[in-house]
C-alpha positions as a printed Julia matrix, in Angstrom:
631×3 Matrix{Float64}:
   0.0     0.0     0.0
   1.4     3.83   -0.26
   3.0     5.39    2.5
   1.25    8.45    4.26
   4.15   10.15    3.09
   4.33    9.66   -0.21
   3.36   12.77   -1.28
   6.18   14.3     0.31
   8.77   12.25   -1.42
   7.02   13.54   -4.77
   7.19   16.81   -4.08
  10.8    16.18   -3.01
  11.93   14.81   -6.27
  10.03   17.4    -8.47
  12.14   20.26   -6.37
  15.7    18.19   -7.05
  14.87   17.62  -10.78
  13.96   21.03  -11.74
  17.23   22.23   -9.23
  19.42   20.33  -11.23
  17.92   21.34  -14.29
  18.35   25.22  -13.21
  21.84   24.28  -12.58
  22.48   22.99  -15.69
  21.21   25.63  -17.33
  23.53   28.04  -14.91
  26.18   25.77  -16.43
  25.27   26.37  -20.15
  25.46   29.87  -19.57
  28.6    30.69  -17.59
  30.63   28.08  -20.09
  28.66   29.84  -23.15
  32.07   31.67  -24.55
  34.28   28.3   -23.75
  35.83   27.0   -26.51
  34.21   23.76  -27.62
  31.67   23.64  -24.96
  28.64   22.07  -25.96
  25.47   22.96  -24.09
  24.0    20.34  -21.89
  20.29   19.68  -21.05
  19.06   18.19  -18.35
  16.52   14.5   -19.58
  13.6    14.41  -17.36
  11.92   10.54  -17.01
   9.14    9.84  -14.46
  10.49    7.55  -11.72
   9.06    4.14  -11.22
   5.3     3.99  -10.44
   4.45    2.22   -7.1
   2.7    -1.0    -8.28
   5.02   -3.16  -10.95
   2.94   -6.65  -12.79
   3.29   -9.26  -10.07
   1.31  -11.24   -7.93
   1.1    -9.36   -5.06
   0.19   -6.52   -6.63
  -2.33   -4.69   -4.57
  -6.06   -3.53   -5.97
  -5.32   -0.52   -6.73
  -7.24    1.62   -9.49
  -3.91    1.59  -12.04
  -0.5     2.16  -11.57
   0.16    5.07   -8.47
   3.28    7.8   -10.14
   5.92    8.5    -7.82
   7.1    12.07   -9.56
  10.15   12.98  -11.96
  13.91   12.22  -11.53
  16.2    13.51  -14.05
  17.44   10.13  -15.65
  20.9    11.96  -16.8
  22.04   15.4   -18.28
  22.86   14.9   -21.8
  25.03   16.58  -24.27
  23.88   18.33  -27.11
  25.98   17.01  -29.85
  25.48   16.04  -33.59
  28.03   12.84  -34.08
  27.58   12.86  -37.84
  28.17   16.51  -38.17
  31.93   16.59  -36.07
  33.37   13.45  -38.36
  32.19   16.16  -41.37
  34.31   18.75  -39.72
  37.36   16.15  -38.54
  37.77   15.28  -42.3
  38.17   18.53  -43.61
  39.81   20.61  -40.88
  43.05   18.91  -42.64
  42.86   20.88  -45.81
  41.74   24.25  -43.81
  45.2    23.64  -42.18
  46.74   22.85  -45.14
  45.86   25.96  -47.31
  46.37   28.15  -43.62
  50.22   27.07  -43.24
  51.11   26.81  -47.34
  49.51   30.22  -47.65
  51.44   31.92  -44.56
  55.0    30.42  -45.64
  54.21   31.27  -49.34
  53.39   35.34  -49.19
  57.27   35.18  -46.86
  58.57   33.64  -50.34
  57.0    36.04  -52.23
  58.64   38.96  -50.09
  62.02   37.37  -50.99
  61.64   38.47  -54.95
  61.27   42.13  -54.8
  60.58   43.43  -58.41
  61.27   47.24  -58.98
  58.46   49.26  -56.93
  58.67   52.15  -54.55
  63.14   52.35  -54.56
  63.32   48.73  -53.58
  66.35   47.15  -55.81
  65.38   43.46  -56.41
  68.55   40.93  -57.52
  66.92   41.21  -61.04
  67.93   45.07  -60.78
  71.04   43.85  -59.78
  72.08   41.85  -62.51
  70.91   44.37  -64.91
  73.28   46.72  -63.8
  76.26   44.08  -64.09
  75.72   43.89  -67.78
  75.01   47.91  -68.16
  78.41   48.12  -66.79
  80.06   45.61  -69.24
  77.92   47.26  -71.89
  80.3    50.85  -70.62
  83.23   48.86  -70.52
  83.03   47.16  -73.91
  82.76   51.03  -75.05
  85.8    52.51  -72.88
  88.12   48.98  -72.57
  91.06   51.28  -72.18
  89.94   52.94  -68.76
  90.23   51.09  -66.17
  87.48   52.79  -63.67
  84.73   51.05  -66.15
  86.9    47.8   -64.92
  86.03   48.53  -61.54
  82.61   49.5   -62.28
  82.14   45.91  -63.37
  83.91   44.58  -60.28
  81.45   46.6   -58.02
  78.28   45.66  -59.88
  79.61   42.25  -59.98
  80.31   41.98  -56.33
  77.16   43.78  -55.86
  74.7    41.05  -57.82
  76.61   38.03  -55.88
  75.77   39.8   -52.66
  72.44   40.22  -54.22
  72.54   36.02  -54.62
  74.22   35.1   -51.56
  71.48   37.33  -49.68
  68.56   35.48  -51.96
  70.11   31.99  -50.89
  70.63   32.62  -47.27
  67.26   34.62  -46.81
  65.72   31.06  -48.59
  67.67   28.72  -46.65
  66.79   30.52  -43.16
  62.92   30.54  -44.54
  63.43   26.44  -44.98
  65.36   26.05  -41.5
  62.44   28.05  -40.0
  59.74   25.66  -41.26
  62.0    22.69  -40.09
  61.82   24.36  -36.56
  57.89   24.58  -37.34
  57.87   20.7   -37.69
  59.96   20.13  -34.84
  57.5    21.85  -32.91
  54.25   20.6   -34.69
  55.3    16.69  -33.94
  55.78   17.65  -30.4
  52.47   19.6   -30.19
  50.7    15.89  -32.37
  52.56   13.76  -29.05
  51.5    15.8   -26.59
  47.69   16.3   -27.72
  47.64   12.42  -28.1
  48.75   12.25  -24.43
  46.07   14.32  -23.03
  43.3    12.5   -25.54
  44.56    9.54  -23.62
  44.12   10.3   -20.28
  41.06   11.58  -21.15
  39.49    8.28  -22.48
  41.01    6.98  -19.25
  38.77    9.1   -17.2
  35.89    9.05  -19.61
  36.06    5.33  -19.39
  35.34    5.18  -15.8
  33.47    7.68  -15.11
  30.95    6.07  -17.46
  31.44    2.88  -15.76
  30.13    4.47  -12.79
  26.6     5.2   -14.88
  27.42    8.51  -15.32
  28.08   10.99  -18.19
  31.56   12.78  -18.07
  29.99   15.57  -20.96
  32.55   18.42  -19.63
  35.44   15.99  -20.17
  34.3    14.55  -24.06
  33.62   18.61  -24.78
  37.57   18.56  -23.7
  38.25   15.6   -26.25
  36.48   16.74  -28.79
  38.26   19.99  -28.54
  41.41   18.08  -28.66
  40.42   16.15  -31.58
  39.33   19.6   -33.43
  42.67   21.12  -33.11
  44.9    17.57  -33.9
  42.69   17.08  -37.22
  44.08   20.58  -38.42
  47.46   19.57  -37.75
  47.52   15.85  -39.48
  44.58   13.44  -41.4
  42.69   11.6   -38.71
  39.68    9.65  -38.43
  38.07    8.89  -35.5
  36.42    5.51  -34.83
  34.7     4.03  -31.36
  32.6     0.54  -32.13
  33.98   -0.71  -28.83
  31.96    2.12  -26.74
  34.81    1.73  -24.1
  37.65    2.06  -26.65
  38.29    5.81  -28.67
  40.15    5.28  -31.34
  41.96    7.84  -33.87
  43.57    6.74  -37.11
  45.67    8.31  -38.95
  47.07    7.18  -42.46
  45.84    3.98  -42.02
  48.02    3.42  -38.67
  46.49    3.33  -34.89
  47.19    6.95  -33.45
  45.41    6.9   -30.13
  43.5     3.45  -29.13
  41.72    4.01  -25.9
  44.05    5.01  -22.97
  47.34    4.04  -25.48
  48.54    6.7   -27.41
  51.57    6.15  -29.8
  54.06    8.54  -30.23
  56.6    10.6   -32.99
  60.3    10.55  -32.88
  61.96   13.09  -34.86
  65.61   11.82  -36.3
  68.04   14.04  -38.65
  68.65   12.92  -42.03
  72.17   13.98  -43.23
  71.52   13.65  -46.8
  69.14   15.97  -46.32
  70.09   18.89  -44.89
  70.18   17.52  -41.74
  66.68   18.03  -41.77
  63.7    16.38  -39.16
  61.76   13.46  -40.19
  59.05   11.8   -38.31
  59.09    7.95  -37.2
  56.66    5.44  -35.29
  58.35    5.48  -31.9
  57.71    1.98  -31.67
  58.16    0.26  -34.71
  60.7     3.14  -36.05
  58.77    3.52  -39.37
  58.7     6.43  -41.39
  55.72    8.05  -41.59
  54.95   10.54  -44.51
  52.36   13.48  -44.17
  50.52   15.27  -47.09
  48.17   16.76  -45.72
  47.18   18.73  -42.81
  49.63   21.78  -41.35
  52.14   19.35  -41.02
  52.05   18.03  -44.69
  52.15   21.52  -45.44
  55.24   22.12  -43.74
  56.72   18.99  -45.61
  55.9    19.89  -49.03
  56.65   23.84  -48.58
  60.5    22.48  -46.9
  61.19   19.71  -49.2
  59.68   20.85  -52.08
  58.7    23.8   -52.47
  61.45   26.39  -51.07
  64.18   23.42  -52.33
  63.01   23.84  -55.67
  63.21   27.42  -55.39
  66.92   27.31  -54.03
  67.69   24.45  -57.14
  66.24   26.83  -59.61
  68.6    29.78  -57.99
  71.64   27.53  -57.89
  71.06   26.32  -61.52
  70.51   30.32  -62.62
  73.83   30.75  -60.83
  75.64   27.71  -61.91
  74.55   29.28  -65.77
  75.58   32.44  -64.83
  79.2    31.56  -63.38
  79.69   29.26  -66.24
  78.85   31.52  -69.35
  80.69   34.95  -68.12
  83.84   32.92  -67.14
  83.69   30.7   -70.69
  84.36   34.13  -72.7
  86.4    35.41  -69.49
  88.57   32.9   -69.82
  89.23   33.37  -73.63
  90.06   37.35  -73.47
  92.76   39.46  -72.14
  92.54   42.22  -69.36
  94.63   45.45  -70.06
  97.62   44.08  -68.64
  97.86   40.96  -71.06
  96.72   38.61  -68.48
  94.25   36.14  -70.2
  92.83   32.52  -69.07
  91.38   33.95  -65.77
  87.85   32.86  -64.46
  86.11   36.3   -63.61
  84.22   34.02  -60.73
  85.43   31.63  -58.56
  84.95   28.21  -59.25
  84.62   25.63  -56.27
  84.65   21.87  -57.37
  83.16   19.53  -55.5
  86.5    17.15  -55.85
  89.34   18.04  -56.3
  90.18   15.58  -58.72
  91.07   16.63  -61.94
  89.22   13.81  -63.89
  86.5    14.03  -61.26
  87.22   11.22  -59.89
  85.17   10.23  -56.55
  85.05    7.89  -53.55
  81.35    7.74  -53.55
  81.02    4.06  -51.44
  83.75    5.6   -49.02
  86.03    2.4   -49.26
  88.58    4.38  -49.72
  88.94    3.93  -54.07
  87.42    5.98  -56.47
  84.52    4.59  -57.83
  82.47    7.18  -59.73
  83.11   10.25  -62.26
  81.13   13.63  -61.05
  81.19   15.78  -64.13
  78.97   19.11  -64.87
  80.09   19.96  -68.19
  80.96   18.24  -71.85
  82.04   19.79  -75.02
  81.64   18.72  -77.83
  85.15   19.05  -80.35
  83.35   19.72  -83.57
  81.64   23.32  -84.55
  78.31   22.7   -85.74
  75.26   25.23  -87.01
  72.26   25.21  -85.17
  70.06   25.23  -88.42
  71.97   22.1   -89.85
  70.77   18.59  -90.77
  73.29   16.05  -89.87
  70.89   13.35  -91.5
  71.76   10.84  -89.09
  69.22    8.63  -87.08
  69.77    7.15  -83.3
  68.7     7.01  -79.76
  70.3     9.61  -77.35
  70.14    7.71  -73.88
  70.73   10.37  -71.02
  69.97   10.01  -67.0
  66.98   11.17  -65.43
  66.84   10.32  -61.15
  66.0     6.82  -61.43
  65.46    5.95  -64.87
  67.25    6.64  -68.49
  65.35    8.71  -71.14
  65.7     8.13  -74.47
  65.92   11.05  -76.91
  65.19    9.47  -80.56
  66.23   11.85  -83.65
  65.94   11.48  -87.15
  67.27   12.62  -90.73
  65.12   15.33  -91.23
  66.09   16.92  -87.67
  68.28   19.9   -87.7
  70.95   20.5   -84.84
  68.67   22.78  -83.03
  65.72   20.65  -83.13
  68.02   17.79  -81.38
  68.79   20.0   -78.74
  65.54   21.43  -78.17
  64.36   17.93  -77.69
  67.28   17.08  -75.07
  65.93   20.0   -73.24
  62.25   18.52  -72.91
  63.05   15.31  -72.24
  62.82   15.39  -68.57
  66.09   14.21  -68.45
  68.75   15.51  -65.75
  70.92   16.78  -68.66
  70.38   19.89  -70.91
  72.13   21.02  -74.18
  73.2    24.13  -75.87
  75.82   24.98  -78.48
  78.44   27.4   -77.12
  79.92   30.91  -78.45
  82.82   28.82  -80.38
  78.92   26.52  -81.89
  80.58   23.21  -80.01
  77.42   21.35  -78.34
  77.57   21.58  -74.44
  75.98   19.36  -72.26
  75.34   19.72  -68.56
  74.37   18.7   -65.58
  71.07   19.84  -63.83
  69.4    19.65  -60.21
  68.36   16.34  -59.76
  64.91   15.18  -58.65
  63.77   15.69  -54.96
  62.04   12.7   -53.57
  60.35   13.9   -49.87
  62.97   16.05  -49.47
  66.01   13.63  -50.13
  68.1    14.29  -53.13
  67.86   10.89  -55.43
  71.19   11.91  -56.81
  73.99   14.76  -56.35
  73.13   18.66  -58.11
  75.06   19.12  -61.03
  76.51   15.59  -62.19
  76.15   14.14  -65.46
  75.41   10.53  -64.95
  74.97    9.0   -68.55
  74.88    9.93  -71.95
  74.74    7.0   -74.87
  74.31    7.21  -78.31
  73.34    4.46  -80.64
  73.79    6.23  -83.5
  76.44    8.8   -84.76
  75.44   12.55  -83.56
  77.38   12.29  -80.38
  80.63   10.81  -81.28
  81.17   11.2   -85.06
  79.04   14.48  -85.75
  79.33   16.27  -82.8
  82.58   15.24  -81.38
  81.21   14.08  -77.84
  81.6    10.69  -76.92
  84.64    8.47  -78.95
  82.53    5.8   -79.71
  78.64    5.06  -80.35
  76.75    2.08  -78.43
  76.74    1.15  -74.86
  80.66    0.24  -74.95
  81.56    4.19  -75.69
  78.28    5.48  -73.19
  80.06    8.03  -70.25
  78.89    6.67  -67.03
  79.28    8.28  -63.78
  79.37    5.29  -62.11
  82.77    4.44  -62.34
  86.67    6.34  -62.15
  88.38    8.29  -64.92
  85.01    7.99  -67.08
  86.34   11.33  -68.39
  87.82    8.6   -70.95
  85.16    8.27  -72.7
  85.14   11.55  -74.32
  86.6    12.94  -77.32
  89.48   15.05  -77.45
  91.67   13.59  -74.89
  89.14   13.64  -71.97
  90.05   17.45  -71.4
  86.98   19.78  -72.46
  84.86   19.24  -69.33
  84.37   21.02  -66.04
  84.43   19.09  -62.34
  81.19   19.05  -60.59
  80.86   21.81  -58.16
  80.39   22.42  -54.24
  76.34   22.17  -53.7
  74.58   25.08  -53.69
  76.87   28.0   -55.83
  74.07   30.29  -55.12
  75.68   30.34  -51.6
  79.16   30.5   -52.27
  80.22   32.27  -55.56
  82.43   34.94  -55.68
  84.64   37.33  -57.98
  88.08   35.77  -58.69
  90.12   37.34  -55.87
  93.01   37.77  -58.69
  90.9    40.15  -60.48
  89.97   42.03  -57.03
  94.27   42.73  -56.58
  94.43   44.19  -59.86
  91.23   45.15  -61.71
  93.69   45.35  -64.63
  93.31   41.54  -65.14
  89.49   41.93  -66.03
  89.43   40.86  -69.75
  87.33   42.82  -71.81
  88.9    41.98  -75.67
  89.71   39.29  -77.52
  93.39   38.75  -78.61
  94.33   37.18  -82.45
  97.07   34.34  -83.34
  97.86   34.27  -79.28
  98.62   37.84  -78.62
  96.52   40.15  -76.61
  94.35   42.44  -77.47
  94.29   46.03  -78.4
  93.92   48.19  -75.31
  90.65   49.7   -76.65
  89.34   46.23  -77.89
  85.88   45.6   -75.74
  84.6    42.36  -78.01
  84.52   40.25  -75.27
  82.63   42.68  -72.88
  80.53   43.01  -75.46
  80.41   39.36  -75.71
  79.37   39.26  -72.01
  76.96   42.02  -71.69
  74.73   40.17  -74.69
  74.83   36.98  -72.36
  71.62   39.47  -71.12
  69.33   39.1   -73.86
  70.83   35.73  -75.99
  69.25   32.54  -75.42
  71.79   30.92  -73.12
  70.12   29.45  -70.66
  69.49   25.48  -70.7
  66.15   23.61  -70.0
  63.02   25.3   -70.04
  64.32   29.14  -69.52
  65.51   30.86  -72.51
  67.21   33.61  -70.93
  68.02   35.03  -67.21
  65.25   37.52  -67.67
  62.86   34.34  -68.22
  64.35   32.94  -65.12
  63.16   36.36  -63.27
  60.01   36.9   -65.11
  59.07   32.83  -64.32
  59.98   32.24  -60.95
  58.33   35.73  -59.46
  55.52   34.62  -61.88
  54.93   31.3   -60.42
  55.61   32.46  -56.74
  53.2    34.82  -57.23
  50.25   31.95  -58.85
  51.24   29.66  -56.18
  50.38   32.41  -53.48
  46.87   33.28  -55.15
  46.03   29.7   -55.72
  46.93   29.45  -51.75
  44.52   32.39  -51.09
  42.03   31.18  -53.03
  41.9    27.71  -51.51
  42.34   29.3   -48.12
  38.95   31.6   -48.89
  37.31   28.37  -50.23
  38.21   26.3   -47.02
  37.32   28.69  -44.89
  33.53   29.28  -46.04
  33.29   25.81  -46.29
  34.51   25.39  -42.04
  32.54   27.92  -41.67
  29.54   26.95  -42.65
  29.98   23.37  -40.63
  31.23   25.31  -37.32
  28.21   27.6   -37.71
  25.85   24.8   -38.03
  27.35   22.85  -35.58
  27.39   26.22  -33.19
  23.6    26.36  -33.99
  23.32   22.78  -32.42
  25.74   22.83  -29.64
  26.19   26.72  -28.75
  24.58   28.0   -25.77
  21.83   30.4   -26.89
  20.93   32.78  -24.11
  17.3    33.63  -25.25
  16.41   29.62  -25.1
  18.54   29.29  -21.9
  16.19   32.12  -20.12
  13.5    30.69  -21.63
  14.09   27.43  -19.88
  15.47   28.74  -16.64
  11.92   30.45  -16.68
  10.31   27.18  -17.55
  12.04   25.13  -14.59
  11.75   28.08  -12.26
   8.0    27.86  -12.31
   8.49   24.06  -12.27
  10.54   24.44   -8.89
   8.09   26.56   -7.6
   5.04   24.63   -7.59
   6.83   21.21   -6.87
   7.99   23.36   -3.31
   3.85   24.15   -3.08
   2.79   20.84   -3.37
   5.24   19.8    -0.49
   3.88   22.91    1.31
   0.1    21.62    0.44
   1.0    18.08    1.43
   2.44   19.39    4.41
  -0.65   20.96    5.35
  -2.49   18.19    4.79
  -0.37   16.01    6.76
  -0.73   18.61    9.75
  -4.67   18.37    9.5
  -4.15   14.61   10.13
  -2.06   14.21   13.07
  -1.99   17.09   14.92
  -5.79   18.13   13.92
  -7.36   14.81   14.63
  -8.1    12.38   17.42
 -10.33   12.3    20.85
């Protein structure tokens, strides 16, 4: 039967379920400008009623309510909607780092604008002032006009390289610190499933502490791919790239290690199982691409214009005489990378030579650009991993041969020289996540089967694999026509750091060649050919591969800076409306609105107040019956 005082313990539970429904809602509204908070609400149920189905159920006319207990506070959350946002907060971070890093590369190239002097500037003044000096060879102040525009453009380089390589070391500090930011976020979504995981064991609903995971999550999924899976309710899992990131209270952890064929650069590993691990997207596959790829190709494009540069002033420098006779001088310094003479290198470090690093072949014979040799073959030339094959024919002239060379994709690129000899050289090799496959600058292989190379052009000695040049082994400097001698020693990586004016040429500015002697004497004291010569270097199509001149080099790497920056933007705009959007929606479900949070404190206050007068009422009643009755 009920108790007498049942309608006290009704009244009771209507005043602690409406209580701790005004306290949740006291909750929503002082966490309302938390970051990831997501409003809670409190689930009312009606407790048990008196009489359950048995047989000793009383007669009773139906089932006798005991009140309203509040059967747990839920969180406001749309599942669905957050794995939306996980899977694309990766390429929001993406576009948000690439774009950041990008605009500091664009700062680097400084075209003329408001006095600044860019190194394009620069190098137009070193050939205005070998255009003077072609016009006044006899005076030697337009010598040391050259020699301080000269010194000035390196400077101009040098700067350009460093202000590059600092950019690069400053995203490899940015990794550094994003992998430690990945361990330690997986360390705290760890110890939160811990406490998640019991506190639900104990029937109750941690929401405050999954808010905290979830917020976790949010920020991790900027930083790296991740999904997040839990069909083991006790076990939160988060994957990323198909490995086990976090697996309930376990979370696995990044080791950085320095690679020193690269740089010395940071690379992630497993901590456990020491595997590499390789990020592309994300902030931190971001920072990858923009250090490995991105500002190295930028620094291999600078060091090839360089490499050109040094290369094609000293090649006429070399052939001319200064004003005081002196002739055969470099006017920049020259730094092999062995110091060889036939190249030779201990690449295995056994302590033998085992491979030939060579930038540059000449040719013996003269040829004309517009000629048809009428010879057929298969030019076989290295390219990273592979060997392309450059077929010509009868019909081809000379310069269609070499333009084909040039868009092959291989890792060698032709031109004929001022004296019309074909020239081969080496190029920047292929960057595979941020490793070099093979050393800048070294030919590795050129083959011909037919007879353009070795009979025509006066390359190799021989056609056919037996007379190919191979890098691969010592003195392969053998394999070339005219007594292995017309070729240039790979040099020290990255000219674009290092090159400087011949210091012999600093002593006495004298020594800077600007004519060209005849029959082995010097030249005339007013003859400015060879500056000449130099100063159209400017305009002549002398670069290799796919940049025509050094203007082109200007005009296409400030060009495609500048389109990888706006397609950055772009994406960035596109990635952000798109977040937005979800984080609005999901705001809209979540967020703590303060006009539906009044309403319901309003709603619950009036609840409160007439479960506390029915408990008055009862009491009352309960007065009337024992103190108001009896003899």
């Amino acid at each position: 039967m009920t108790s007498t005082f049942m309608g006290l313990e009704i009244g009771k539970r209507g005043v602690m379920a409406h209580s701790t429904a005004l306290n949740t809602i006291g909750h929503n509204i002082n966490n309302m400008n938390t970051p990831g908070y997501s409003r809670q609400r409190a689930e009312f149920t009606a407790f048990e009623p008196i009489y359950l189905p048995a047989l000793n159920r009383a007669e009773t006319p139906g089932q006798i309510g005991q009140g309203v207990i509040v059967e747990r506070i839920e969180r406001i959350r749309d599942q669905l909607l957050d794995r939306r946002i996980i899977m694309k907060a990766n390429e929001e971070g993406y576009w948000e780092i690439r774009e950041k890093y990008l605009k500091d590369i664009e700062a680097l190239y400084l075209e003329p604008n408001l006095g600044l002097v860019s190194t394009r500037n620069k190098m137009d003044s070193f050939w205005d002032a070998w255009q003077e000096l072609s016009q006044n060879a006899a005076d030697n102040e337009f010598r040391l006009g050259v020699l301080q525009t000269g010194q000035t453009f390196i400077d101009g380089i040098n700067e350009h390289f460093r202000s590059l390589s600092t950019l690069q070391l400053i995203v490899n500090e940015d990794i550094e610190m994003t992998v430690s930011n990945i361990n330690e976020l997986t360390r705290q979504i760890a110890s939160l499933n811990g406490d998640i995981q019991r506190i639900k064991g104990q029937g109750d609903n941690p929401n405050d502490l999954m808010d905290r995971r979830d917020l976790l999550v949010d920020k991790l999924s900027k930083i790296i791919d991740v999904t997040v899976t839990q069909q083991d309710p006790d076990e939160f899992m988060i994957h990323t790239s198909g490995h086990i990131l976090v697996q309930g209270q376990i979370p696995r952890q990044f080791d950085l290690r320095k690679d020193t064929d690269a740089e010395n650069f940071a690379f992630v590993y497993w901590r456990d199982t020491g595997q590499l691990m390789n990020f592309n997207k994300g902030e931190l596959g971001a920072l990858f691409e923009l250090r490995d790829i991105t500002i190295e190709k930028e620094i291999q494009n600078l060091d090839n214009m360089t490499m050109n540069f040094v290369d094609l002033v000293n090649e006429i420098h070399r052939d001319a005489y200064g004003a005081n006779g002196r002739t055969g001088l470099n006017f920049f310094s020259e730094y092999p990378f062995v110091t060889n003479v036939n190249g030779n290198y201990d690449r295995s470090g056994n302590g033998f030579f085992d491979s030939t690093y060579v930038y540059r072949i000449n040719g013996q014979n003269s040829l004309e650009s517009r000629a048809q040799p009428g010879l057929e073959g298969v030019i076989r030339l290295s390219a990273s991993d592979r060997i392309v094959e450059v077929p010509y024919y009868s019909t081809d002239t000379v310069n269609d041969i070499i333009s084909r060379i040039n868009n092959s994709g291989a890792e060698v690129v032709a031109r004929l020289n001022r004296d019309g000899q074909l020239q081969l050289k080496g190029t920047p090799t292929e960057l595979v996540d941020g490793i070099r496959v093979n050393p800048d600058f070294v030919i590795r292989h050129v083959e011909d089967s037919g007879h353009f190379l070795a009979g025509y052009a006066g390359l190799l000695l021989q056609s056919g694999p037996e007379g190919a040049f191979s890098w691969d082994r010592a003195d392969a400097v053998e394999s070339l026509r005219g007594g292995a001698t017309d070729y240039a020693v790979a040099p020290v990586a990255n000219p674009s750091g290092w090159i400087r004016i011949n210091p012999d040429l600093v002593k006495d500015p004298s020594s800077v060649a600007a004519g060209f002697g005849e029959n082995g004497r010097a030249a005339n004291p007013g003859n400015g050919d060879a500056a000449a010569a130099i100063a159209l270097i400017r305009n002549n199509s002398v670069m290799v591969g796919r940049f025509a001149t050094f203007d082109d080099y200007f005009a296409n790497t400030v060009g495609n800076i500048a389109l990888m920056g706006q397609q950055a933007e772009i994406a960035l705009k596109t990635e952000n409306n798109s977040m937005n959007y979800l984080r609005q929606k999901r705001e809209s479900i979540s967020g703590v609105s303060l006009d539906e949070e009044l309403s319901n404190m309003i709603r619950f206050q009036k609840g409160y107040e007439a479960a506390a007068r029915y408990i008055t009422t009862v009491n009352s009643m309960l007065d009337t019956l024992i103190n108001r009755m009896g003899v």
